[in-house]
CSV table of C-alpha atoms in Angstrom, one decimal:
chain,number,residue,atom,x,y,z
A,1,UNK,CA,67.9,-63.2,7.0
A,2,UNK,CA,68.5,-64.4,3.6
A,3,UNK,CA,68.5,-68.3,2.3
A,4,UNK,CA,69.1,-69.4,-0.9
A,5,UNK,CA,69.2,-72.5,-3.0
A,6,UNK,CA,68.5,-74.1,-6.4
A,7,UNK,CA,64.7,-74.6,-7.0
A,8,UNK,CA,64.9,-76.2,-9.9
A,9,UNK,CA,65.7,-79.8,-8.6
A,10,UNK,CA,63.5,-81.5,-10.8
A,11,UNK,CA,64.7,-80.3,-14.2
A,12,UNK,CA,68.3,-81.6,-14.4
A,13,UNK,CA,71.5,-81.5,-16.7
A,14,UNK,CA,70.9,-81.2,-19.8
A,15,UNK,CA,67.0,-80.6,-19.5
A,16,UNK,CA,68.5,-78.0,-17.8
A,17,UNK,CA,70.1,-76.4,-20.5
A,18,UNK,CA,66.7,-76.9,-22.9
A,19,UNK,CA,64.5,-74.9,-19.5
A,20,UNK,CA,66.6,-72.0,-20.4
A,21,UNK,CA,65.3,-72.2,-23.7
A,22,UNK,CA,62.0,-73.5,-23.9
A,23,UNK,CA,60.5,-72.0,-20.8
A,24,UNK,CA,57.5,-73.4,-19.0
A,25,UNK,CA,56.5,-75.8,-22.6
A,26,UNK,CA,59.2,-77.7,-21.4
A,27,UNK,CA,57.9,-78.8,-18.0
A,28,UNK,CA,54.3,-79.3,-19.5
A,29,UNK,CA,56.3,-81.0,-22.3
A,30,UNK,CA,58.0,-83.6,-19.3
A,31,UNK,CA,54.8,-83.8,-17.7
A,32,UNK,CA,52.7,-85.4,-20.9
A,33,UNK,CA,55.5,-87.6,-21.3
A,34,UNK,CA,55.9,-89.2,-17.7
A,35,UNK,CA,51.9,-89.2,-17.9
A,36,UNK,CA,52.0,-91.3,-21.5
A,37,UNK,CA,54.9,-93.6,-20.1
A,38,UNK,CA,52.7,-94.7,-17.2
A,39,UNK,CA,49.2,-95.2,-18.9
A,40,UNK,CA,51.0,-97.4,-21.8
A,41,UNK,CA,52.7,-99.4,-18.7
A,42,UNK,CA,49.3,-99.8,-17.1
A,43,UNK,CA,47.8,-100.7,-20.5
A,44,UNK,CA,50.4,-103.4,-20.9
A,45,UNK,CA,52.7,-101.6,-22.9
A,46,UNK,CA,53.1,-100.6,-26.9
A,47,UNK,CA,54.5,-98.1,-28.4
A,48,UNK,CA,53.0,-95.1,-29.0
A,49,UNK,CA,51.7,-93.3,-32.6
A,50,UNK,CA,50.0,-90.3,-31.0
A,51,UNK,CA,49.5,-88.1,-28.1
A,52,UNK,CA,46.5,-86.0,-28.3
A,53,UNK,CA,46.1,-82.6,-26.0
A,54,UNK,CA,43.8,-80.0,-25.5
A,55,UNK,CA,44.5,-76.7,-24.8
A,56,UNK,CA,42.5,-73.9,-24.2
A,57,UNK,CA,43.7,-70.7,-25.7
A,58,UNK,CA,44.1,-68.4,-22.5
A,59,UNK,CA,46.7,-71.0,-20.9
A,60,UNK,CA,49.3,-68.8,-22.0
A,61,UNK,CA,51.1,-72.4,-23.7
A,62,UNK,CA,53.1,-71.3,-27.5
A,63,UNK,CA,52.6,-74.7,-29.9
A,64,UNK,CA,55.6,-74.3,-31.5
A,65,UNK,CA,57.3,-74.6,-27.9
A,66,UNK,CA,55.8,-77.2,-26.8
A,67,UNK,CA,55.8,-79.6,-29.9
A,68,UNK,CA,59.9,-78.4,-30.0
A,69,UNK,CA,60.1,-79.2,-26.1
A,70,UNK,CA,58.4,-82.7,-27.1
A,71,UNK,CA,60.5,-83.7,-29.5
A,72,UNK,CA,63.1,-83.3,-27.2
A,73,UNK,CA,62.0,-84.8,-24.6
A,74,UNK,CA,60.7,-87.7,-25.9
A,75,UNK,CA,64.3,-89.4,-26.6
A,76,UNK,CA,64.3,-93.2,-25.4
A,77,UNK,CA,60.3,-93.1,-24.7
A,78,UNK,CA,57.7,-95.2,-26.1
A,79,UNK,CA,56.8,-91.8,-28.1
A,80,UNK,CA,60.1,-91.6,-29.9
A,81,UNK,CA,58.1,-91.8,-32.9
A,82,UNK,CA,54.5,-90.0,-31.9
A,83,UNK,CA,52.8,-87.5,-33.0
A,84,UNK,CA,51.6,-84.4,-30.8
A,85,UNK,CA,48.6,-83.4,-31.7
A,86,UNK,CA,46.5,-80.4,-30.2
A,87,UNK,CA,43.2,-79.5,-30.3
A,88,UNK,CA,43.3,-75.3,-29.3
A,89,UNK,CA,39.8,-75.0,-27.3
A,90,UNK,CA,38.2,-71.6,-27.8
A,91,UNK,CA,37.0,-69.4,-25.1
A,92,UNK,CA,33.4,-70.0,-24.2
A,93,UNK,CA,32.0,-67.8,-21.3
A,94,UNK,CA,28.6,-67.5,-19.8
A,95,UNK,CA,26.2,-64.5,-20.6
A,96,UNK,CA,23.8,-63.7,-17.7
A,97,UNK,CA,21.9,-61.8,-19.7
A,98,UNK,CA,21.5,-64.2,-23.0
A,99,UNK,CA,21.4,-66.8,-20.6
A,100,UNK,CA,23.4,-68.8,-22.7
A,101,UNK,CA,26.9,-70.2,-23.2
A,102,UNK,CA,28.9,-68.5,-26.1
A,103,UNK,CA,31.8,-69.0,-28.0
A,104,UNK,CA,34.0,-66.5,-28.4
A,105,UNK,CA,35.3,-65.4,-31.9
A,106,UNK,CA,38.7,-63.9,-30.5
A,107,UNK,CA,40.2,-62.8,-26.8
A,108,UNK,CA,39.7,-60.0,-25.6
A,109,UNK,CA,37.4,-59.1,-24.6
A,110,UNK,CA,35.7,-61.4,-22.6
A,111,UNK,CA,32.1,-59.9,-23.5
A,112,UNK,CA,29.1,-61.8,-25.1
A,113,UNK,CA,29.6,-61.9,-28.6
A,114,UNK,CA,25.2,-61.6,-29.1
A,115,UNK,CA,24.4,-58.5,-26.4
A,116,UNK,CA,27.7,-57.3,-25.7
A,117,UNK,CA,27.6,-57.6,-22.1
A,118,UNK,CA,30.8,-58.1,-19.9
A,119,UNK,CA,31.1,-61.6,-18.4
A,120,UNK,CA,34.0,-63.4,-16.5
A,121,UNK,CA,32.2,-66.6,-16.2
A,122,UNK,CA,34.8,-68.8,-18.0
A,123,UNK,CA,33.2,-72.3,-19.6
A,124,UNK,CA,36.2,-73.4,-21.3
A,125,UNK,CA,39.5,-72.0,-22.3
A,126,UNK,CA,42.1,-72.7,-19.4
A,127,UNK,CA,42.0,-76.5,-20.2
A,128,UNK,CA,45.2,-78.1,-20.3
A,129,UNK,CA,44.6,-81.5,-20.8
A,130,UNK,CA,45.9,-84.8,-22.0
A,131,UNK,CA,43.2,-86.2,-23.8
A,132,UNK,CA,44.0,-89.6,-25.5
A,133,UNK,CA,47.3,-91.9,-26.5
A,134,UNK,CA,47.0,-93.9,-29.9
A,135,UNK,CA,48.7,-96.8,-29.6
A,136,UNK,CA,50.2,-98.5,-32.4
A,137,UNK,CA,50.3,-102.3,-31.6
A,138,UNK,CA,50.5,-106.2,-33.1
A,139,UNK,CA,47.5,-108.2,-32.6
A,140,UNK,CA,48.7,-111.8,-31.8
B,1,UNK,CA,27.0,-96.1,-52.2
B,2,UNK,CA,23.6,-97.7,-50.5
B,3,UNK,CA,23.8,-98.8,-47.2
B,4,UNK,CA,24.3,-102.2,-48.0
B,5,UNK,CA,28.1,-101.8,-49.9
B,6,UNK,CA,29.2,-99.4,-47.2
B,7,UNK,CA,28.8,-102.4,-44.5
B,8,UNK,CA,30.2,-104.8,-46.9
B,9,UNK,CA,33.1,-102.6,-47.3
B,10,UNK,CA,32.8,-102.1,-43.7
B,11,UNK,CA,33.2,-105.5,-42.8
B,12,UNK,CA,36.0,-106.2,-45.2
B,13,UNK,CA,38.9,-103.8,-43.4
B,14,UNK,CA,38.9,-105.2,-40.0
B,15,UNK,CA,41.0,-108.2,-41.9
B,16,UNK,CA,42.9,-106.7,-43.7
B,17,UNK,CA,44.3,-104.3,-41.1
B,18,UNK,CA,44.0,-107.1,-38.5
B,19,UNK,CA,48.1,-107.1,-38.2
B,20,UNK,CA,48.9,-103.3,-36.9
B,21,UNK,CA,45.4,-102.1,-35.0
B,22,UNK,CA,45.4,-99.0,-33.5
B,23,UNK,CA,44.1,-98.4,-30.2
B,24,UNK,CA,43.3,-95.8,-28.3
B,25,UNK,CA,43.8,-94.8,-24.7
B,26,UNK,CA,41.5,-92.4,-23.6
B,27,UNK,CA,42.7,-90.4,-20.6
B,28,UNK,CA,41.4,-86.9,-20.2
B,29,UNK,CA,43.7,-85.9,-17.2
B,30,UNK,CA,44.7,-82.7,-16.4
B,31,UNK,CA,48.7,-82.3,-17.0
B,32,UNK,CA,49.3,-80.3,-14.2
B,33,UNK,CA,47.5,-82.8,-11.9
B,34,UNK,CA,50.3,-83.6,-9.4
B,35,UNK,CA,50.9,-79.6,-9.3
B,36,UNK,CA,47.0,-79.5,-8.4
B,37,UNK,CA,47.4,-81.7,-6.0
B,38,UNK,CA,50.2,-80.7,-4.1
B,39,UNK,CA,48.6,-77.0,-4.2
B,40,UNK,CA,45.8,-78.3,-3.1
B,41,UNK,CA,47.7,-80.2,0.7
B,42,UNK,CA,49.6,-77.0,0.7
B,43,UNK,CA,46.7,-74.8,0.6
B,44,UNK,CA,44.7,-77.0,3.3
B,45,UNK,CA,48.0,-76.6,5.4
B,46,UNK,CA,48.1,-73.2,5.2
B,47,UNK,CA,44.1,-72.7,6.0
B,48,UNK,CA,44.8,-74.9,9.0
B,49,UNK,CA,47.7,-72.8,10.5
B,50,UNK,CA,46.1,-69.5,9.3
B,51,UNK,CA,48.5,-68.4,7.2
B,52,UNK,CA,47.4,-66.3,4.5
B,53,UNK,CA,49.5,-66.9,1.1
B,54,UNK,CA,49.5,-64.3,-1.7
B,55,UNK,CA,51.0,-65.0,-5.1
B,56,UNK,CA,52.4,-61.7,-6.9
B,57,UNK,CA,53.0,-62.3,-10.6
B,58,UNK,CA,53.7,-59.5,-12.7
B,59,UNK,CA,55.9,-58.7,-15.5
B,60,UNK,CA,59.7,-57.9,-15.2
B,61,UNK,CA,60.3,-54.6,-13.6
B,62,UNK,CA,57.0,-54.0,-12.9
B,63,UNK,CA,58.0,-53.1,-9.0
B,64,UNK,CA,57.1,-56.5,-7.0
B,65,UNK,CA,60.0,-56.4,-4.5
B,66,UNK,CA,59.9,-52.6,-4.0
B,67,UNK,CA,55.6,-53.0,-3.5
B,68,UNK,CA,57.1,-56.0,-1.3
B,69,UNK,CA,59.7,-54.5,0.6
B,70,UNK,CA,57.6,-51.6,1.2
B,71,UNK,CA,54.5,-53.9,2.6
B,72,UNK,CA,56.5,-56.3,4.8
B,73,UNK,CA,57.9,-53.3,6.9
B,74,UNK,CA,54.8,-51.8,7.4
B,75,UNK,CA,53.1,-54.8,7.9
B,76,UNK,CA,55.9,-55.7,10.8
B,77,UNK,CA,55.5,-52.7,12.5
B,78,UNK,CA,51.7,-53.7,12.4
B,79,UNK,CA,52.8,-56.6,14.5
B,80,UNK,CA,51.7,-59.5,11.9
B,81,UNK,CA,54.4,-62.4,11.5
B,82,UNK,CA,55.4,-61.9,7.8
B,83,UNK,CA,57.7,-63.9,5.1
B,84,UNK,CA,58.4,-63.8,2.0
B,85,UNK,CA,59.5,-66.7,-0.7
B,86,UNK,CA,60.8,-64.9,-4.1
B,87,UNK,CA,61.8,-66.2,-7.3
B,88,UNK,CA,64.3,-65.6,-9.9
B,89,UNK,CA,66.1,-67.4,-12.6
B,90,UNK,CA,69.5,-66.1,-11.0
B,91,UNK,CA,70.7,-64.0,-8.5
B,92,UNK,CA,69.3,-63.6,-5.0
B,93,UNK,CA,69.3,-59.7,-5.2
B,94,UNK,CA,65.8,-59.5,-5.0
B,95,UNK,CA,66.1,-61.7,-1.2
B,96,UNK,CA,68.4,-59.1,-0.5
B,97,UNK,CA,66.2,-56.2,-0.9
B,98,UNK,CA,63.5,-57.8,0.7
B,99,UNK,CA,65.0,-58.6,3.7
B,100,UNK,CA,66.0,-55.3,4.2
B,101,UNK,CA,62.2,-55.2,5.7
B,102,UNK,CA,63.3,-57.6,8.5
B,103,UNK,CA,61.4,-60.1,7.8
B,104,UNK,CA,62.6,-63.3,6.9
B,105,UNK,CA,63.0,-64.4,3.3
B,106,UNK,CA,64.2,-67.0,1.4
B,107,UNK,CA,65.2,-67.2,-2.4
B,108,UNK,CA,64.6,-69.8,-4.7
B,109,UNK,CA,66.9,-69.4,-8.2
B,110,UNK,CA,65.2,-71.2,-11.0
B,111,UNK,CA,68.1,-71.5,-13.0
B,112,UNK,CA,66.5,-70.8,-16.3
B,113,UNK,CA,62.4,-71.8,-15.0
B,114,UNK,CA,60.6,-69.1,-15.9
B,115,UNK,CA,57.7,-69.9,-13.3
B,116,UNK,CA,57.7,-71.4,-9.8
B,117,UNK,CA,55.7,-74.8,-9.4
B,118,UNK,CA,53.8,-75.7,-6.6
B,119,UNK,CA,56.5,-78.5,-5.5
B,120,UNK,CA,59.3,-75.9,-5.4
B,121,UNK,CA,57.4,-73.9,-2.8
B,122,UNK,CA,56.4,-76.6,-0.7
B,123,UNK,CA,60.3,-77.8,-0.9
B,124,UNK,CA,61.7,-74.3,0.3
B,125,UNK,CA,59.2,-74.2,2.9
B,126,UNK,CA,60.1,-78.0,4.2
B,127,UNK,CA,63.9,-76.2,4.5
B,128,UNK,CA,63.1,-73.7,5.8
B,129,UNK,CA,61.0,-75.3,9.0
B,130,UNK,CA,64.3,-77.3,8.8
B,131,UNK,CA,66.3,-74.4,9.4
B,132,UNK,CA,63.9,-73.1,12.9
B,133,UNK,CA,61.7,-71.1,10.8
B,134,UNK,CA,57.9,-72.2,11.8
B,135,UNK,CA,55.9,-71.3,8.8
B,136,UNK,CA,52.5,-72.6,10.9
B,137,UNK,CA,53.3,-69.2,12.8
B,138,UNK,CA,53.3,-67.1,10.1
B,139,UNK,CA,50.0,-64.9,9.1
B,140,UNK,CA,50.6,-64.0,6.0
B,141,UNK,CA,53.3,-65.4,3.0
B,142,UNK,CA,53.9,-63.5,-0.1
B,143,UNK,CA,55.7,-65.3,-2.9
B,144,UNK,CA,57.0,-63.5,-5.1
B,145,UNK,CA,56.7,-65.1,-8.8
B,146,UNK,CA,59.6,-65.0,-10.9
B,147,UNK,CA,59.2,-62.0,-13.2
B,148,UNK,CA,57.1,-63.4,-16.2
B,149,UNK,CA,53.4,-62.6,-17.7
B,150,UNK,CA,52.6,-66.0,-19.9
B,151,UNK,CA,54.4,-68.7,-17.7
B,152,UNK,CA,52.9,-68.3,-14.4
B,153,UNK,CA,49.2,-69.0,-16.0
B,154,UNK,CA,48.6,-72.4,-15.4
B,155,UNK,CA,50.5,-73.1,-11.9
B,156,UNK,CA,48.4,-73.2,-8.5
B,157,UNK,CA,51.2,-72.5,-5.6
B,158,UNK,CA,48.6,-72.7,-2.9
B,159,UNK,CA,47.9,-69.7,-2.5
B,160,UNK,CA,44.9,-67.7,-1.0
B,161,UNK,CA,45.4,-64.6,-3.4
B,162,UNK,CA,47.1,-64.2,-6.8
B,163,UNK,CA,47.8,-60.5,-7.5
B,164,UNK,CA,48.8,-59.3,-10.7
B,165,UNK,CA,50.8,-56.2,-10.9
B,166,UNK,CA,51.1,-54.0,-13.7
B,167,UNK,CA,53.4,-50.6,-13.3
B,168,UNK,CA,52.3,-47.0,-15.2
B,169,UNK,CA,55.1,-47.5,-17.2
B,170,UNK,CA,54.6,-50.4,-19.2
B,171,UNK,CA,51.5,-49.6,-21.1
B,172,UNK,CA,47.8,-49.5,-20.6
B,173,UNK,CA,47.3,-52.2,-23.0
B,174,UNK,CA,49.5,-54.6,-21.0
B,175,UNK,CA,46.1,-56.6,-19.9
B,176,UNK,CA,45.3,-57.2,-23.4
B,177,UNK,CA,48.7,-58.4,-24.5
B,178,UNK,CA,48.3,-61.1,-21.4
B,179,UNK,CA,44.7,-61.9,-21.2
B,180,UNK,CA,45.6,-65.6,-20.0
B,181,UNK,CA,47.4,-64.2,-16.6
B,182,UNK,CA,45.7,-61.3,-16.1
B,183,UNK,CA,42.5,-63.7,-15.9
B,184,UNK,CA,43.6,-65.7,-13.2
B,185,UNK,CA,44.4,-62.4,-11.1
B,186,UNK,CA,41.7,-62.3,-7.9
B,187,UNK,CA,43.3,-58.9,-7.1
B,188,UNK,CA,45.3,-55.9,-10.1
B,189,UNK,CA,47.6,-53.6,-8.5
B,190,UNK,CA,48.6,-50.7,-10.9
B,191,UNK,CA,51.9,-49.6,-9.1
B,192,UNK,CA,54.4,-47.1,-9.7
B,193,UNK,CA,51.8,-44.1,-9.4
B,194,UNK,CA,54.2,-41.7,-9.0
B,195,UNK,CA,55.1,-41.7,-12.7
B,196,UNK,CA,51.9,-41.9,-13.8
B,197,UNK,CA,51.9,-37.9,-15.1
B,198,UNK,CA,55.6,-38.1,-16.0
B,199,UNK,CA,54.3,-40.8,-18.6
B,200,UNK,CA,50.9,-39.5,-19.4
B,201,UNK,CA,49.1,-43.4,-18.1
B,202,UNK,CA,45.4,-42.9,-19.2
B,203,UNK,CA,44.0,-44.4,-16.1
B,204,UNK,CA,40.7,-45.1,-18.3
B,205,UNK,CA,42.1,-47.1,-20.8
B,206,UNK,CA,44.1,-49.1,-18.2
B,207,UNK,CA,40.9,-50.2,-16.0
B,208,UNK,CA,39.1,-50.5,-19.3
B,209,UNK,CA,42.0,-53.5,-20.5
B,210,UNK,CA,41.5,-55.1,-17.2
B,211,UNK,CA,37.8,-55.4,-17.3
B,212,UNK,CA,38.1,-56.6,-20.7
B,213,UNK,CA,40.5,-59.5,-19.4
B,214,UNK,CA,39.0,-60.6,-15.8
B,215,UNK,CA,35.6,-58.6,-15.7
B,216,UNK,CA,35.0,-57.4,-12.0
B,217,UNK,CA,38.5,-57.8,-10.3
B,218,UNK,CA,39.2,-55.3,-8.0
B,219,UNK,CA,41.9,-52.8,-9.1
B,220,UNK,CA,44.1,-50.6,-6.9
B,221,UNK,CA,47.0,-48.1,-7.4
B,222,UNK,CA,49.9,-48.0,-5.4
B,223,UNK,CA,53.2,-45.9,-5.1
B,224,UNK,CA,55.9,-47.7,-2.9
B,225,UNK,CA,58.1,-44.4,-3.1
B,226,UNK,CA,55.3,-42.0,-2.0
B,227,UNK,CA,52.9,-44.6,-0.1
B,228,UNK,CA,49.9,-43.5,-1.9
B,229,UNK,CA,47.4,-46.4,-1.7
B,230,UNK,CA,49.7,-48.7,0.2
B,231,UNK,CA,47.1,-49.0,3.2
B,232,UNK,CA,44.6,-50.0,0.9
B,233,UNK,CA,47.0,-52.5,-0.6
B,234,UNK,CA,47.9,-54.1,2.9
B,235,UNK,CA,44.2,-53.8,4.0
B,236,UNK,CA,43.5,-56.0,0.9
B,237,UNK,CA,45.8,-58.9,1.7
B,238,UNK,CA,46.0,-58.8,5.3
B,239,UNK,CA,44.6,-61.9,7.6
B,240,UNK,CA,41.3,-60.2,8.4
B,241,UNK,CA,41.0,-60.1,12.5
């Protein structure tokens, strides 16, 4: 028993065409945006100078994608003229035997960088976040 | 400059920049939220019903429909109700080979998507009880990701198990090329055994890339031409009685 159909309702014509291109950047991309459009509404509106993200280096999300996927996206938005700006978050793990959180230098390993010790207890790093929207606006 | 200039100068801007302010919005929301949040009602569905979900993410070719096809027979003749979601960008040849288990299937064609979302699964589902199929009755889903290593990371389908496969043939390293997915996996299957001599896989450096990636996951090795380690496999995400 087989059934098939399209999955990808919500992505449609021409964003479409971009998916094929831009991979999953572009849905994180359309997410920000729809995000931004509804906390300007619910701040009364403005038009938007920044969009600031963070973005923890093991979420497997390529920069240069997303900020492309942005740009296109963004056409007839109140960010038509924003900046993207991301803040990469480092790995920070938990050592049980330093008892200690620690930055990691680089990824892999996951290992204390002090003692050496193996640890999957992830503080930071997966984040994908929108963190804040700089609105430009005229002060009556 | 003492104190007292820098508030002077301080005090000075505000006026001068009193026509175009900028002002900040501070949100700190995850992006992925509604994805979240509809894996979340899926996965309290599923707990509900007792349907165990298991997510299979691997690379292309890395052998998720054959380890599939292989499991959902077996588990079948085990007497568990069994269905399998799979997706791919095109084609439904993968549905095809799956159902050739018996069990029912459904494909979902991303058209270009190179990960399934949360909403996706929970729309085929929706069809699908449409269609007479009741998933409630089901023991154990496996979806099968569409064949990709970075864009799977960051999406929750639901699902009571993500297993990340990696075959003999693609290279011991793989783990440290993909440290992002390979973290998220609760379960590695090395598959493909069979051709581990024929391509000289150094099992060592293998298991040593995964604990350097997701320290303490449990790692198995399966052949779905030969069967070696299969039971394991299926002991591993069957419902437990």
């Amino acid at each position: 028993m087989v059934h098939y159909d399209a999955g990808g309702g919500a992505l449609a014509g021409s964003t479409r065409q971009l998916a094929k291109r831009q991979m999953h950047e572009l849905s994180i991309a359309m997410r920000v945006i729809e995000m931004v459009e509804q906390e300007v509404a619910a701040a009364g509106g403005g038009s938007v100078a920044s969009v600031s993200l963070r973005i923890g280096v093991l979420a497997g999300v390529s920069e240069g994608a997303l900020q492309f996927a942005f740009e296109q996206a963004r056409e007839d938005t109140v960010m038509q003229a924003a900046t993207l700006r991301i803040t990469h978050l480092p790995v920070q793990v938990y050592c049980p035997s330093c008892q200690a959180v620690r930055e990691l230098p680089r990824v892999p390993p996951l290992a204390c960088p002090v003692c050496g010790r193996s640890t999957g207890d992830l503080r930071q790093g997966t984040e994908l976040e929108l963190d804040c929207i700089e609105l430009t606006e005229t002060i009556l | 400059m003492s104190p007292a200039e820098t508030a002077l100068t301080q005090s000075a801007e505000p006026a001068a920049e009193a026509a175009a302010q900028p002002r900040i919005l501070q949100v700190r929301t995850r992006i992925l939220k509604k994805n979240d949040e509809v894996a979340r009602e899926m996965r309290a569905g599923f707990e509900t019903a007792g349907v165990r979900v298991v997510n299979v993410v691997s690379s292309p070719g890395s052998g998720k429909t054959s380890l599939l096809t292989e499991s959902l027979r077996r588990l079948r003749d085990r007497g568990l109700a069994v269905a399998a979601i799979v997706g791919d960008l095109e084609t439904d040849n993968d549905a095809r080979r799956l159902a050739a288990s018996g069990a029912p299937v459904r494909q979902i064609m991303t058209h270009g998507l190179c990960h399934l979302e949360a909403d996706m699964v929970q729309r085929e589902l929706a069809a699908w009880e449409a269609e007479g199929l009741a998933v409630s009755s089901l023991q154990l889903l496996f979806v099968e990701n569409v064949g990709n290593l970075v864009c799977p990371t960051s999406w929750d389908l639901g699902e009571s198990l993500r297993v990340v496969l990696m075959s003999v043939t693609e290279g011991e390293d793989k783990p440290l090329k993909y440290p992002g997915l390979f973290n998220t996996a609760d379960l590695v299957v090395i598959t493909k055994s069979d051709l581990a001599e024929a391509c000289r896989f150094d099992r060592e450096a293998a298991l040593s890339a995964i604990e350097q990636v997701r320290p303490g996951v449990p790692v198995l090795e399966t052949s779905a031409v030969t069967a070696v380690g299969i039971n394991d496999w299926l002991d591993a995400v069957c419902p437990s009685p």
